[in-house]
CSV table of N, CA and C in Angstrom, one decimal:
chain,number,residue,atom,x,y,z
A,1,MET,N,-10.9,40.0,-37.4
A,1,MET,CA,-9.3,39.7,-37.0
A,1,MET,C,-9.2,39.2,-35.2
A,2,LEU,N,-10.7,39.0,-34.8
A,2,LEU,CA,-9.5,39.3,-33.2
A,2,LEU,C,-10.7,37.2,-33.1
A,3,HIS,N,-11.8,37.9,-34.0
A,3,HIS,CA,-12.6,36.8,-34.0
A,3,HIS,C,-12.0,35.5,-34.8
A,4,ALA,N,-11.1,35.3,-35.4
A,4,ALA,CA,-10.7,34.8,-36.2
A,4,ALA,C,-8.9,34.0,-35.6
A,5,LEU,N,-8.9,34.4,-34.8
A,5,LEU,CA,-7.8,34.1,-33.7
A,5,LEU,C,-8.0,33.3,-32.5
A,6,MET,N,-9.3,33.5,-32.3
A,6,MET,CA,-10.4,33.0,-31.5
A,6,MET,C,-10.6,31.2,-31.7
A,7,LYS,N,-11.4,31.5,-33.3
A,7,LYS,CA,-11.7,30.1,-33.8
A,7,LYS,C,-10.6,29.7,-34.0
A,8,LEU,N,-9.0,30.2,-34.3
A,8,LEU,CA,-7.8,29.1,-34.3
A,8,LEU,C,-7.5,28.4,-33.1
A,9,ILE,N,-7.5,29.4,-32.3
A,9,ILE,CA,-7.0,28.7,-30.6
A,9,ILE,C,-8.4,28.1,-29.9
A,10,ALA,N,-9.9,28.4,-30.7
A,10,ALA,CA,-11.1,27.1,-30.1
A,10,ALA,C,-10.3,25.7,-30.9
A,11,SER,N,-9.5,25.4,-32.7
A,11,SER,CA,-9.4,24.3,-33.0
A,11,SER,C,-8.2,23.7,-32.4
A,12,SER,N,-7.5,24.7,-32.1
A,12,SER,CA,-5.9,23.7,-31.4
A,12,SER,C,-6.7,23.5,-29.8
A,13,LEU,N,-7.4,23.7,-28.9
A,13,LEU,CA,-8.0,23.4,-28.4
A,13,LEU,C,-8.6,21.9,-28.1
A,14,VAL,N,-9.5,22.2,-29.3
A,14,VAL,CA,-10.2,20.4,-29.5
A,14,VAL,C,-9.0,19.7,-29.4
A,15,ARG,N,-8.2,20.1,-31.0
A,15,ARG,CA,-7.0,18.5,-31.3
A,15,ARG,C,-6.5,18.5,-29.7
A,16,LYS,N,-5.7,19.2,-28.8
A,16,LYS,CA,-5.8,18.7,-28.0
A,16,LYS,C,-6.5,17.9,-26.9
A,17,LEU,N,-7.6,18.8,-26.9
A,17,LEU,CA,-9.2,17.0,-26.2
A,17,LEU,C,-8.8,15.7,-27.0
A,18,LYS,N,-8.8,15.5,-28.1
A,18,LYS,CA,-9.0,13.9,-29.0
A,18,LYS,C,-7.6,14.6,-28.9
A,19,ILE,N,-7.2,14.7,-28.7
A,19,ILE,CA,-5.4,13.7,-29.1
A,19,ILE,C,-5.2,13.0,-27.4
A,20,ARG,N,-5.6,13.7,-26.2
A,20,ARG,CA,-5.9,12.7,-25.3
A,20,ARG,C,-6.8,12.4,-25.0
A,21,CYS,N,-8.2,12.4,-25.5
A,21,CYS,CA,-8.8,10.9,-25.2
A,21,CYS,C,-8.7,10.0,-26.7
């Protein structure tokens, strides 16, 4: 469960970076 949560957070960070670039 924790692993899935971390994956979700990582996806959110990647999305933020993509929007920034």
